[in-house]
């Protein structure tokens, strides 16, 4: 397997920018302002990639639209994490035959994690002839060249060759949110958890240089962004490949010391690499949100070993206990998989007991989905779908009870929130710990930090009132 990262040179990025100029001229010659629709599936990494795709399209003269109907280019940025995610994409791609028939000059591109699987790109090639272009995450930076080729030749393009992955700095970006920004600090994953497709489709771990990350954060703060979320599949590995003595805690500390009224989040952490130093850093800096997303996947040591996770239940709990000893109000969230091949009823009960011991604020719960090419997809599994659904429902009921109790404990407290939008009558806001709060108020408050007194709750959200003088 190729292991060396390709760093895309500044000249190459400039060449792609120049191609955006050519695309603009192509449309100007026809007197048309073209429309682009970018649809994103999957996680924040894909959201961040889509903002770069939109950036390139805007640079190429496209106006963004939020519907496939009448769009001159459609880009579906896909996710391969579970079978269900892939089925949705195939369904939606199939339906695009009709939108293209109504707008024949429409060009359709598929990109993202699904396209990193040869079986998927082959299926697109042979069974979905209305798709004009396919590119994997490694080829995102060359989207302008691919688009121009399709526009000029009408021929289909496939840029899906596998590689260890690339780093491309300086791509244009069109951010969707004016207050909250994603900043990728690294790409790829080396962990090969036995159930997971990500390392196969996103390549090896590679870190951006700290200076590039600092510059992006400084620009965001200067532009008025109030929340920055640092992204990586396993942020605790940040810097290992650079060998310059900067780890993720150092990186966060530096950003948290930047001037400005903002807060800092990050995701995701792998428990095998999460350090006490990272907890110390979170505790030290007021700008770093007191929230930790620490996926545990299973509460049973045999299952964790089969998952290739490289930590035990005990080690995991030690981390949680350390974090809570420093920050008693630390908000903890996590991912968990139910029904890993061969997981017994007793092993599942270990997962439940871990949830009851940690008492997460929220959980992202998944039923195991076999992914072609991963070791877990070949493991024997005597348990039925009905067994797994039953366990899943039980787990959700346990967690919902905990979430509700945790939310109830907030009532009467005053929490600092970032007011980030409106949902009908009420403003929406997020606490430091990422909990959703609804409150009354005018639109002028959107984008402000404020203290809110919590006066009610449900399993999923809190309600509150603005404290006088806090806005
Ligand atoms: N890098 C992150 C996870 C990214 S994927 C981490 O290691 O924490 C997000 C979540 O999807 C994982 O934490 C896992 O719970 C779930 N997941 C991944 N592959 C899965 C599969 N094949 N079936 C079910 N859930 C899966
Ligand atoms: Fe997947 Fe594991 Fe990597 Fe997370 S750490 S992306 S679960 S292989
Ligand atoms: Fe999906 Fe790729 Fe993210 S597989 S979860 S979009 S890294």
Short mmCIF file of C-alpha atoms and ligand atoms in Angstrom, two decimals:
data_model
loop_
_atom_site.label_atom_id
_atom_site.label_comp_id
_atom_site.label_asym_id
_atom_site.label_seq_id
_atom_site.Cartn_x
_atom_site.Cartn_y
_atom_site.Cartn_z
CA UNK A 1 0.00 0.00 0.00
CA UNK A 2 1.23 3.50 -0.91
CA UNK A 3 2.16 5.37 2.28
CA UNK A 4 3.54 8.69 1.14
CA UNK A 5 1.31 11.75 1.26
CA UNK A 6 1.15 13.88 -1.87
CA UNK A 7 1.44 17.57 -1.09
CA UNK A 8 -0.25 19.48 -3.87
CA UNK A 9 2.03 22.33 -4.87
CA UNK A 10 0.99 26.01 -4.79
CA UNK A 11 1.56 26.13 -8.58
CA UNK A 12 -0.90 23.30 -9.08
CA UNK A 13 -3.49 25.08 -6.91
CA UNK A 14 -2.94 28.24 -8.95
CA UNK A 15 -3.46 26.18 -12.12
CA UNK A 16 -6.80 24.94 -10.76
CA UNK A 17 -7.75 28.54 -9.96
CA UNK A 18 -6.91 29.55 -13.51
CA UNK A 19 -9.14 26.73 -14.75
CA UNK A 20 -11.97 28.23 -12.66
CA UNK A 21 -11.40 31.39 -14.74
CA UNK A 22 -11.75 29.35 -17.94
CA UNK A 23 -15.02 27.86 -16.71
CA UNK A 24 -16.29 31.36 -15.94
CA UNK A 25 -15.47 32.42 -19.51
CA UNK A 26 -17.13 29.31 -20.90
CA UNK A 27 -20.42 30.36 -19.28
CA UNK A 28 -19.99 34.09 -19.92
CA UNK A 29 -19.65 33.33 -23.65
CA UNK A 30 -23.14 31.83 -23.48
CA UNK A 31 -24.51 34.73 -21.41
CA UNK A 32 -25.50 32.37 -18.62
CA UNK A 33 -25.02 32.46 -14.82
CA UNK A 34 -24.80 28.73 -14.11
CA UNK A 35 -26.32 27.16 -11.00
CA UNK A 36 -24.65 24.60 -8.73
CA UNK A 37 -26.17 22.24 -6.18
CA UNK A 38 -23.90 20.45 -3.69
CA UNK A 39 -25.47 17.83 -1.45
CA UNK A 40 -23.57 16.36 1.48
CA UNK A 41 -23.94 12.99 3.20
CA UNK A 42 -21.97 11.77 6.20
CA UNK A 43 -19.82 13.50 8.76
CA UNK A 44 -18.27 16.94 9.37
CA UNK A 45 -15.25 15.99 7.28
CA UNK A 46 -17.53 15.73 4.30
CA UNK A 47 -19.25 19.01 5.24
CA UNK A 48 -15.83 20.66 5.30
CA UNK A 49 -14.95 19.13 1.92
CA UNK A 50 -18.26 20.34 0.46
CA UNK A 51 -17.43 23.88 1.54
CA UNK A 52 -14.29 23.61 -0.58
CA UNK A 53 -16.23 22.18 -3.52
CA UNK A 54 -18.68 25.09 -3.25
CA UNK A 55 -15.71 27.47 -2.99
CA UNK A 56 -14.30 26.14 -6.26
CA UNK A 57 -17.72 26.38 -7.94
CA UNK A 58 -18.22 29.99 -6.82
CA UNK A 59 -14.72 30.75 -8.12
CA UNK A 60 -15.78 29.19 -11.42
CA UNK A 61 -18.74 31.58 -11.65
CA UNK A 62 -21.53 29.34 -10.37
CA UNK A 63 -24.34 30.62 -8.16
CA UNK A 64 -25.30 28.15 -5.42
CA UNK A 65 -28.82 26.75 -5.29
CA UNK A 66 -30.50 24.36 -2.87
CA UNK A 67 -32.30 22.14 -5.33
CA UNK A 68 -31.29 19.66 -8.04
CA UNK A 69 -34.03 21.01 -10.31
CA UNK A 70 -32.49 23.25 -12.98
CA UNK A 71 -28.95 23.06 -11.54
CA UNK A 72 -26.19 23.11 -14.18
CA UNK A 73 -23.94 21.04 -12.00
CA UNK A 74 -24.89 18.67 -9.18
CA UNK A 75 -22.26 17.32 -6.81
CA UNK A 76 -23.22 14.57 -4.38
CA UNK A 77 -20.56 14.24 -1.68
CA UNK A 78 -21.15 10.71 -0.43
CA UNK A 79 -20.58 8.68 2.76
CA UNK A 80 -19.70 4.98 2.99
CA UNK A 81 -19.83 4.44 6.73
CA UNK A 82 -22.94 2.24 6.77
CA UNK A 83 -24.93 0.39 4.14
CA UNK A 84 -27.95 2.59 4.69
CA UNK A 85 -25.92 5.71 3.80
CA UNK A 86 -24.87 4.10 0.51
CA UNK A 87 -28.36 2.95 -0.37
CA UNK A 88 -29.67 6.48 0.03
CA UNK A 89 -27.03 7.76 -2.38
CA UNK A 90 -27.78 5.11 -5.00
CA UNK A 91 -31.50 5.91 -4.71
CA UNK A 92 -30.92 9.63 -5.12
CA UNK A 93 -28.49 9.19 -8.02
CA UNK A 94 -31.05 7.01 -9.79
CA UNK A 95 -33.68 9.73 -9.43
CA UNK A 96 -31.38 12.28 -11.07
CA UNK A 97 -32.06 10.65 -14.47
CA UNK A 98 -35.33 12.60 -14.44
CA UNK A 99 -33.93 15.99 -13.36
CA UNK A 100 -31.29 15.67 -16.08
CA UNK A 101 -33.93 14.86 -18.66
CA UNK A 102 -35.73 18.09 -17.74
CA UNK A 103 -32.44 20.06 -17.93
CA UNK A 104 -30.20 18.27 -20.45
CA UNK A 105 -27.12 20.43 -19.95
CA UNK A 106 -27.00 19.34 -16.31
CA UNK A 107 -23.69 17.70 -15.28
CA UNK A 108 -23.68 15.23 -12.41
CA UNK A 109 -20.63 14.52 -10.24
CA UNK A 110 -20.25 12.04 -7.40
CA UNK A 111 -17.42 12.34 -4.91
CA UNK A 112 -16.58 11.56 -1.29
CA UNK A 113 -15.93 8.36 0.61
CA UNK A 114 -18.12 5.98 -1.41
CA UNK A 115 -16.11 6.82 -4.50
CA UNK A 116 -12.94 5.56 -2.84
CA UNK A 117 -14.29 2.01 -3.24
CA UNK A 118 -13.50 0.53 -6.68
CA UNK A 119 -16.68 -1.61 -6.60
CA UNK A 120 -18.77 1.55 -6.24
CA UNK A 121 -17.06 3.60 -8.95
CA UNK A 122 -17.33 0.57 -11.30
CA UNK A 123 -21.03 0.26 -10.56
CA UNK A 124 -21.48 3.97 -11.33
CA UNK A 125 -19.49 3.59 -14.54
CA UNK A 126 -21.58 0.70 -15.81
CA UNK A 127 -25.05 1.23 -14.39
CA UNK A 128 -25.46 5.00 -14.06
CA UNK A 129 -24.52 6.45 -17.46
CA UNK A 130 -26.11 9.81 -16.62
CA UNK A 131 -23.33 10.47 -14.08
CA UNK A 132 -20.66 12.62 -15.78
CA UNK A 133 -17.85 12.55 -13.25
CA UNK A 134 -16.60 10.62 -10.24
CA UNK A 135 -13.72 11.56 -7.95
CA UNK A 136 -12.48 10.21 -4.64
CA UNK A 137 -11.47 12.39 -1.68
CA UNK A 138 -7.81 12.29 -2.79
CA UNK A 139 -8.76 14.09 -6.01
CA UNK A 140 -10.95 16.84 -4.58
CA UNK A 141 -8.43 19.59 -5.34
CA UNK A 142 -8.61 18.86 -9.10
CA UNK A 143 -12.37 19.22 -9.38
CA UNK A 144 -12.07 22.39 -11.58
CA UNK A 145 -10.00 20.49 -14.17
CA UNK A 146 -12.46 17.57 -14.14
CA UNK A 147 -15.44 19.88 -14.52
CA UNK A 148 -13.89 21.80 -17.41
CA UNK A 149 -13.06 18.55 -19.20
CA UNK A 150 -16.65 17.38 -18.91
CA UNK A 151 -18.01 20.75 -20.09
CA UNK A 152 -15.67 20.91 -23.09
CA UNK A 153 -15.67 17.28 -24.24
CA UNK A 154 -18.97 15.93 -22.94
CA UNK A 155 -17.02 12.79 -21.98
CA UNK A 156 -17.23 11.14 -18.57
CA UNK A 157 -14.29 11.44 -16.15
CA UNK A 158 -13.21 9.09 -13.36
CA UNK A 159 -10.49 10.24 -10.94
CA UNK A 160 -10.46 7.43 -8.44
CA UNK A 161 -6.92 6.02 -8.36
CA UNK A 162 -6.02 5.03 -4.84
CA UNK A 163 -3.20 6.79 -3.00
CA UNK A 164 -2.05 7.46 0.54
CA UNK A 165 -3.85 10.79 0.22
CA UNK A 166 -3.11 14.39 -0.53
CA UNK A 167 -2.91 17.71 1.28
CA UNK A 168 -3.99 20.75 -0.68
CA UNK A 169 -3.68 24.19 0.95
CA UNK A 170 -5.21 27.35 -0.44
CA UNK A 171 -8.36 25.97 -2.06
CA UNK A 172 -11.21 28.49 -2.11
CA UNK A 173 -13.91 27.85 0.48
CA UNK A 174 -17.56 28.91 0.61
CA UNK A 175 -18.67 28.40 4.21
CA UNK A 176 -22.32 27.67 4.83
CA UNK A 177 -22.52 29.04 8.36
CA UNK A 178 -21.50 32.58 9.26
CA UNK A 179 -20.81 31.84 12.95
CA UNK A 180 -19.42 28.35 13.13
CA UNK A 181 -16.54 27.04 11.06
CA UNK A 182 -14.92 23.64 10.52
CA UNK A 183 -11.15 23.51 10.33
CA UNK A 184 -9.58 20.18 9.35
CA UNK A 185 -6.32 19.69 11.17
CA UNK A 186 -5.57 16.32 9.65
CA UNK A 187 -6.95 13.88 7.12
CA UNK A 188 -7.20 10.12 6.88
CA UNK A 189 -6.92 7.40 9.50
CA UNK A 190 -4.37 4.69 10.33
CA UNK A 191 -6.38 2.78 12.88
CA UNK A 192 -8.18 0.17 10.81
CA UNK A 193 -10.85 -0.57 13.39
CA UNK A 194 -12.06 -3.90 12.05
CA UNK A 195 -15.59 -2.67 11.19
CA UNK A 196 -14.65 0.63 9.58
CA UNK A 197 -14.29 1.68 5.95
CA UNK A 198 -12.75 5.12 6.59
CA UNK A 199 -9.02 4.17 6.39
CA UNK A 200 -9.67 2.52 3.01
CA UNK A 201 -11.42 5.51 1.48
CA UNK A 202 -9.65 8.44 3.12
CA UNK A 203 -6.07 7.24 3.08
CA UNK A 204 -3.32 7.49 5.68
CA UNK A 205 -3.11 10.01 8.50
CA UNK A 206 -1.58 13.29 7.41
CA UNK A 207 -1.44 16.53 9.38
CA UNK A 208 -1.64 20.05 8.08
CA UNK A 209 1.22 22.31 9.13
CA UNK A 210 0.45 24.24 12.33
CA UNK A 211 1.10 27.61 10.60
CA UNK A 212 -1.57 26.84 8.00
CA UNK A 213 -4.07 25.95 10.73
CA UNK A 214 -3.23 29.06 12.81
CA UNK A 215 -3.60 31.27 9.75
CA UNK A 216 -6.99 29.80 8.90
CA UNK A 217 -8.19 30.25 12.52
CA UNK A 218 -6.91 33.84 12.70
CA UNK A 219 -8.72 34.67 9.45
CA UNK A 220 -11.94 33.12 10.77
CA UNK A 221 -11.78 35.06 14.03
CA UNK A 222 -11.05 38.30 12.16
CA UNK A 223 -14.07 37.58 9.94
CA UNK A 224 -16.29 37.37 13.04
CA UNK A 225 -16.65 33.59 13.42
CA UNK A 226 -17.61 32.67 16.99
CA UNK A 227 -16.97 28.96 17.02
CA UNK A 228 -14.22 26.88 15.46
CA UNK A 229 -14.36 23.09 15.42
CA UNK A 230 -11.07 21.35 14.72
CA UNK A 231 -11.63 18.18 12.72
CA UNK A 232 -9.84 14.88 12.27
CA UNK A 233 -10.78 11.17 12.47
CA UNK A 234 -8.38 10.86 15.38
CA UNK A 235 -7.18 14.32 16.38
CA UNK A 236 -4.90 12.85 19.06
CA UNK A 237 -2.60 11.58 16.31
CA UNK A 238 -2.14 15.13 15.08
CA UNK A 239 1.49 15.98 14.32
CA UNK A 240 2.91 12.46 14.63
CA UNK A 241 3.67 12.40 10.90
CA UNK A 242 5.19 15.90 10.93
CA UNK A 243 7.83 15.15 13.54
CA UNK A 244 8.11 18.77 14.64
CA UNK A 245 7.19 18.28 18.27
CA UNK A 246 3.70 19.82 18.12
CA UNK A 247 0.90 17.56 19.34
CA UNK A 248 -2.86 18.18 19.33
CA UNK A 249 -2.90 19.66 22.86
CA UNK A 250 -0.16 22.14 21.83
CA UNK A 251 -2.10 23.04 18.71
CA UNK A 252 -5.30 23.70 20.67
CA UNK A 253 -3.48 25.68 23.33
CA UNK A 254 -1.99 27.96 20.68
CA UNK A 255 -5.39 28.58 19.05
CA UNK A 256 -7.06 29.11 22.44
CA UNK A 257 -4.52 31.85 23.14
CA UNK A 258 -5.49 33.82 20.02
CA UNK A 259 -7.25 37.10 20.75
CA UNK A 260 -10.95 37.39 20.04
CA UNK A 261 -14.38 36.41 21.25
CA UNK A 262 -14.72 32.81 20.10
CA UNK A 263 -14.85 29.27 21.38
CA UNK A 264 -13.05 26.16 20.29
CA UNK A 265 -14.26 22.58 19.83
CA UNK A 266 -12.77 19.46 18.33
CA UNK A 267 -13.68 15.98 17.13
CA UNK A 268 -12.96 13.08 17.14
CA UNK A 269 -10.70 11.57 19.76
CA UNK A 270 -9.65 7.94 19.82
CA UNK A 271 -9.40 6.69 23.43
CA UNK A 272 -6.17 4.82 22.72
CA UNK A 273 -4.40 8.13 22.02
CA UNK A 274 -6.34 10.58 24.22
CA UNK A 275 -3.83 11.95 26.71
CA UNK A 276 -4.18 13.39 30.19
CA UNK A 277 -2.37 16.40 28.72
CA UNK A 278 -5.31 16.98 26.40
CA UNK A 279 -7.71 17.04 29.37
CA UNK A 280 -5.35 19.42 31.19
CA UNK A 281 -5.40 21.74 28.17
CA UNK A 282 -9.20 21.71 27.95
CA UNK A 283 -9.44 22.50 31.65
CA UNK A 284 -6.91 25.32 31.42
CA UNK A 285 -8.38 27.43 28.61
CA UNK A 286 -11.77 29.13 29.00
CA UNK A 287 -12.14 29.30 25.21
CA UNK A 288 -12.02 25.52 24.84
CA UNK A 289 -15.51 24.07 25.29
CA UNK A 290 -15.85 21.67 28.17
CA UNK A 291 -17.12 18.90 25.95
CA UNK A 292 -15.39 15.70 24.96
CA UNK A 293 -16.61 13.31 22.28
CA UNK A 294 -14.87 10.07 23.15
CA UNK A 295 -16.25 7.08 21.20
CA UNK A 296 -16.12 3.85 23.21
CA UNK A 297 -17.90 1.53 20.70
CA UNK A 298 -18.30 -1.31 23.22
CA UNK A 299 -18.05 -1.82 26.97
CA UNK A 300 -16.65 -5.34 26.64
CA UNK A 301 -12.93 -6.13 26.37
CA UNK A 302 -13.27 -9.13 24.05
CA UNK A 303 -15.39 -7.12 21.62
CA UNK A 304 -13.03 -4.13 21.83
CA UNK A 305 -10.16 -6.46 20.92
CA UNK A 306 -12.09 -7.89 17.96
CA UNK A 307 -12.82 -4.32 16.91
CA UNK A 308 -9.05 -3.63 16.96
CA UNK A 309 -9.55 -0.63 19.23
CA UNK A 310 -6.39 -1.02 21.37
CA UNK A 311 -7.84 -0.03 24.74
CA UNK A 312 -9.72 -1.79 27.50
CA UNK A 313 -12.85 -0.80 29.36
CA UNK A 314 -10.66 -0.03 32.38
CA UNK A 315 -8.34 2.26 30.42
CA UNK A 316 -11.32 4.04 28.93
CA UNK A 317 -12.89 4.62 32.33
CA UNK A 318 -9.59 5.93 33.69
CA UNK A 319 -9.63 8.66 31.03
CA UNK A 320 -13.22 9.58 31.80
CA UNK A 321 -12.52 9.69 35.53
CA UNK A 322 -9.47 11.88 35.00
CA UNK A 323 -11.42 14.31 32.82
CA UNK A 324 -14.24 14.51 35.36
CA UNK A 325 -11.83 14.96 38.26
CA UNK A 326 -10.52 18.11 36.54
CA UNK A 327 -13.88 19.27 35.20
CA UNK A 328 -16.88 17.95 37.14
CA UNK A 329 -19.28 19.50 34.59
CA UNK A 330 -17.47 18.10 31.54
CA UNK A 331 -20.06 17.10 28.93
CA UNK A 332 -19.26 13.65 27.58
CA UNK A 333 -20.65 12.24 24.35
CA UNK A 334 -19.76 9.06 22.50
CA UNK A 335 -20.37 6.60 19.66
CA UNK A 336 -21.43 3.01 20.28
CA UNK A 337 -21.98 0.03 17.99
CA UNK A 338 -24.62 -2.59 18.82
CA UNK A 339 -24.46 -6.08 17.32
CA UNK A 340 -20.80 -6.35 16.34
CA UNK A 341 -20.39 -9.90 14.89
CA UNK A 342 -20.58 -12.46 17.67
CA UNK A 343 -21.39 -9.94 20.43
CA UNK A 344 -23.24 -11.99 23.06
CA UNK A 345 -26.05 -10.90 25.31
CA UNK A 346 -23.62 -10.66 28.27
CA UNK A 347 -21.15 -8.62 26.24
CA UNK A 348 -23.94 -6.28 25.23
CA UNK A 349 -24.81 -5.93 28.93
CA UNK A 350 -21.23 -4.69 29.50
CA UNK A 351 -21.97 -1.89 27.05
CA UNK A 352 -25.12 -1.00 28.97
CA UNK A 353 -23.27 -1.03 32.29
CA UNK A 354 -20.56 1.24 30.86
CA UNK A 355 -23.22 3.71 29.72
CA UNK A 356 -24.79 3.63 33.17
CA UNK A 357 -21.40 4.11 34.82
CA UNK A 358 -20.28 7.04 32.61
CA UNK A 359 -23.72 8.64 32.18
CA UNK A 360 -23.13 10.35 28.84
CA UNK A 361 -24.97 13.52 27.97
CA UNK A 362 -25.70 12.10 24.53
CA UNK A 363 -24.80 9.06 22.45
CA UNK A 364 -24.62 8.36 18.74
CA UNK A 365 -25.90 4.81 18.48
CA UNK A 366 -25.32 2.50 15.51
CA UNK A 367 -26.23 -1.05 14.59
CA UNK A 368 -23.24 -2.85 13.07
CA UNK A 369 -23.27 -2.65 9.29
CA UNK A 370 -20.90 -4.95 7.37
CA UNK A 371 -18.61 -2.99 5.01
CA UNK A 372 -17.06 -4.88 2.10
CA UNK A 373 -13.29 -5.23 2.44
CA UNK A 374 -13.18 -4.79 6.23
CA UNK A 375 -12.22 -7.74 8.48
CA UNK A 376 -15.47 -7.57 10.49
CA UNK A 377 -17.56 -8.10 7.36
CA UNK A 378 -16.15 -11.65 7.17
CA UNK A 379 -16.68 -12.52 10.84
CA UNK A 380 -19.26 -15.16 11.72
CA UNK A 381 -22.37 -13.82 13.39
CA UNK A 382 -25.00 -16.09 14.92
CA UNK A 383 -27.26 -13.22 15.99
CA UNK A 384 -30.26 -12.09 13.98
CA UNK A 385 -31.33 -8.62 12.93
CA UNK A 386 -34.24 -8.91 15.37
CA UNK A 387 -31.77 -9.63 18.25
CA UNK A 388 -29.81 -6.54 17.33
CA UNK A 389 -32.86 -4.32 16.96
CA UNK A 390 -34.07 -5.39 20.38
CA UNK A 391 -30.69 -4.58 21.96
CA UNK A 392 -30.55 -1.29 20.11
CA UNK A 393 -33.98 -0.26 21.43
CA UNK A 394 -32.98 -1.19 24.97
CA UNK A 395 -29.75 0.79 24.73
CA UNK A 396 -31.58 3.85 23.38
CA UNK A 397 -34.12 3.66 26.19
CA UNK A 398 -31.34 3.55 28.81
CA UNK A 399 -29.54 6.50 27.23
CA UNK A 400 -32.72 8.54 26.76
CA UNK A 401 -33.45 8.16 30.45
CA UNK A 402 -29.94 9.42 31.30
CA UNK A 403 -30.10 12.30 28.79
CA UNK A 404 -33.41 13.40 30.26
CA UNK A 405 -32.10 13.26 33.84
CA UNK A 406 -29.01 15.22 32.83
CA UNK A 407 -31.14 17.83 31.11
CA UNK A 408 -33.41 18.09 34.13
CA UNK A 409 -30.38 18.81 36.32
CA UNK A 410 -29.69 21.93 34.24
CA UNK A 411 -33.02 23.51 35.21
CA UNK A 412 -32.41 26.46 37.51
CA UNK A 413 -28.79 26.84 36.40
CA UNK A 414 -27.30 29.69 34.37
CA UNK A 415 -25.34 28.60 31.30
CA UNK A 416 -23.30 30.51 28.79
CA UNK A 417 -24.55 29.95 25.24
CA UNK A 418 -23.83 31.04 21.70
CA UNK A 419 -27.09 32.17 20.09
CA UNK A 420 -26.86 30.70 16.62
CA UNK A 421 -30.20 30.96 14.84
CA UNK A 422 -33.95 30.85 14.93
CA UNK A 423 -36.39 27.96 14.84
CA UNK A 424 -39.92 29.35 14.42
CA UNK A 425 -40.87 31.57 17.38
CA UNK A 426 -37.74 30.92 19.40
CA UNK A 427 -34.03 31.57 19.10
CA UNK A 428 -31.70 28.56 19.17
CA UNK A 429 -28.45 28.46 21.08
CA UNK A 430 -25.78 25.96 22.12
CA UNK A 431 -24.17 25.69 25.50
CA UNK A 432 -20.46 25.20 25.93
CA UNK A 433 -21.24 21.50 26.21
CA UNK A 434 -23.15 21.51 22.93
CA UNK A 435 -26.66 21.21 24.43
CA UNK A 436 -29.46 22.86 22.44
CA UNK A 437 -31.28 25.70 24.21
CA UNK A 438 -34.38 27.53 22.93
CA UNK A 439 -35.20 31.01 24.16
CA UNK A 440 -37.27 34.06 23.30
CA UNK A 441 -35.54 37.08 21.76
CA UNK A 442 -34.92 39.19 18.69
CA UNK A 443 -32.77 38.34 15.68
CA UNK A 444 -30.22 40.97 16.71
CA UNK A 445 -29.03 38.50 19.37
CA UNK A 446 -27.94 35.91 16.79
CA UNK A 447 -24.15 35.64 16.84
CA UNK A 448 -23.82 36.75 20.50
CA UNK A 449 -22.65 34.88 23.54
CA UNK A 450 -25.08 35.28 26.44
CA UNK A 451 -25.94 33.88 29.87
CA UNK A 452 -29.22 32.01 29.92
CA UNK A 453 -31.19 30.78 32.91
CA UNK A 454 -32.52 27.31 32.12
CA UNK A 455 -36.20 26.94 33.01
CA UNK A 456 -37.33 23.76 31.25
CA UNK A 457 -36.19 20.66 29.38
CA UNK A 458 -37.01 17.65 27.21
CA UNK A 459 -34.85 14.60 26.36
CA UNK A 460 -33.35 16.51 23.46
CA UNK A 461 -33.23 20.18 24.42
CA UNK A 462 -33.45 22.87 27.07
CA UNK A 463 -35.47 26.09 27.28
CA UNK A 464 -34.30 29.23 29.00
CA UNK A 465 -34.47 33.00 29.50
CA UNK A 466 -31.80 35.53 28.77
CA UNK A 467 -30.22 36.86 31.97
CA UNK A 468 -30.53 40.64 32.18
CA UNK A 469 -27.38 42.50 31.17
CA UNK A 470 -25.65 39.40 29.80
CA UNK A 471 -26.24 40.12 26.13
N1 LIG B 1 -12.97 8.38 13.68
C1 LIG B 1 -14.08 8.34 14.54
C2 LIG B 1 -15.30 7.69 13.97
C3 LIG B 1 -15.76 8.03 12.63
S1 LIG B 1 -17.08 7.06 12.07
C4 LIG B 1 -13.66 7.55 15.76
O1 LIG B 1 -12.91 6.61 15.66
O2 LIG B 1 -14.14 7.85 16.80
C5 LIG B 1 -18.36 7.47 13.25
C6 LIG B 1 -18.92 6.29 13.96
O3 LIG B 1 -19.58 5.43 13.07
C7 LIG B 1 -17.91 5.39 14.63
O4 LIG B 1 -17.47 5.90 15.85
C8 LIG B 1 -18.69 4.12 14.82
O5 LIG B 1 -19.42 4.14 16.02
C9 LIG B 1 -19.67 4.15 13.64
N2 LIG B 1 -19.33 3.14 12.63
C10 LIG B 1 -18.21 3.09 11.87
N3 LIG B 1 -18.26 2.01 11.07
C11 LIG B 1 -19.42 1.36 11.34
C12 LIG B 1 -20.04 0.17 10.84
N4 LIG B 1 -19.45 -0.59 9.92
N5 LIG B 1 -21.24 -0.18 11.35
C13 LIG B 1 -21.84 0.58 12.29
N6 LIG B 1 -21.31 1.71 12.79
C14 LIG B 1 -20.11 2.09 12.33
FE1 LIG B 2 -12.84 4.32 11.63
FE2 LIG B 2 -11.49 3.59 13.75
FE3 LIG B 2 -10.43 5.34 12.06
FE4 LIG B 2 -12.47 6.05 13.58
S1 LIG B 2 -10.43 5.47 14.30
S2 LIG B 2 -12.24 6.43 11.41
S3 LIG B 2 -13.67 4.16 13.71
S4 LIG B 2 -10.88 3.19 11.63
FE1 LIG B 3 -18.86 8.91 6.04
FE2 LIG B 3 -16.49 9.39 5.07
FE3 LIG B 3 -17.30 10.69 7.18
S1 LIG B 3 -17.40 7.41 5.27
S2 LIG B 3 -18.69 9.27 8.17
S3 LIG B 3 -18.21 10.81 5.19
S4 LIG B 3 -15.22 10.07 6.72
#
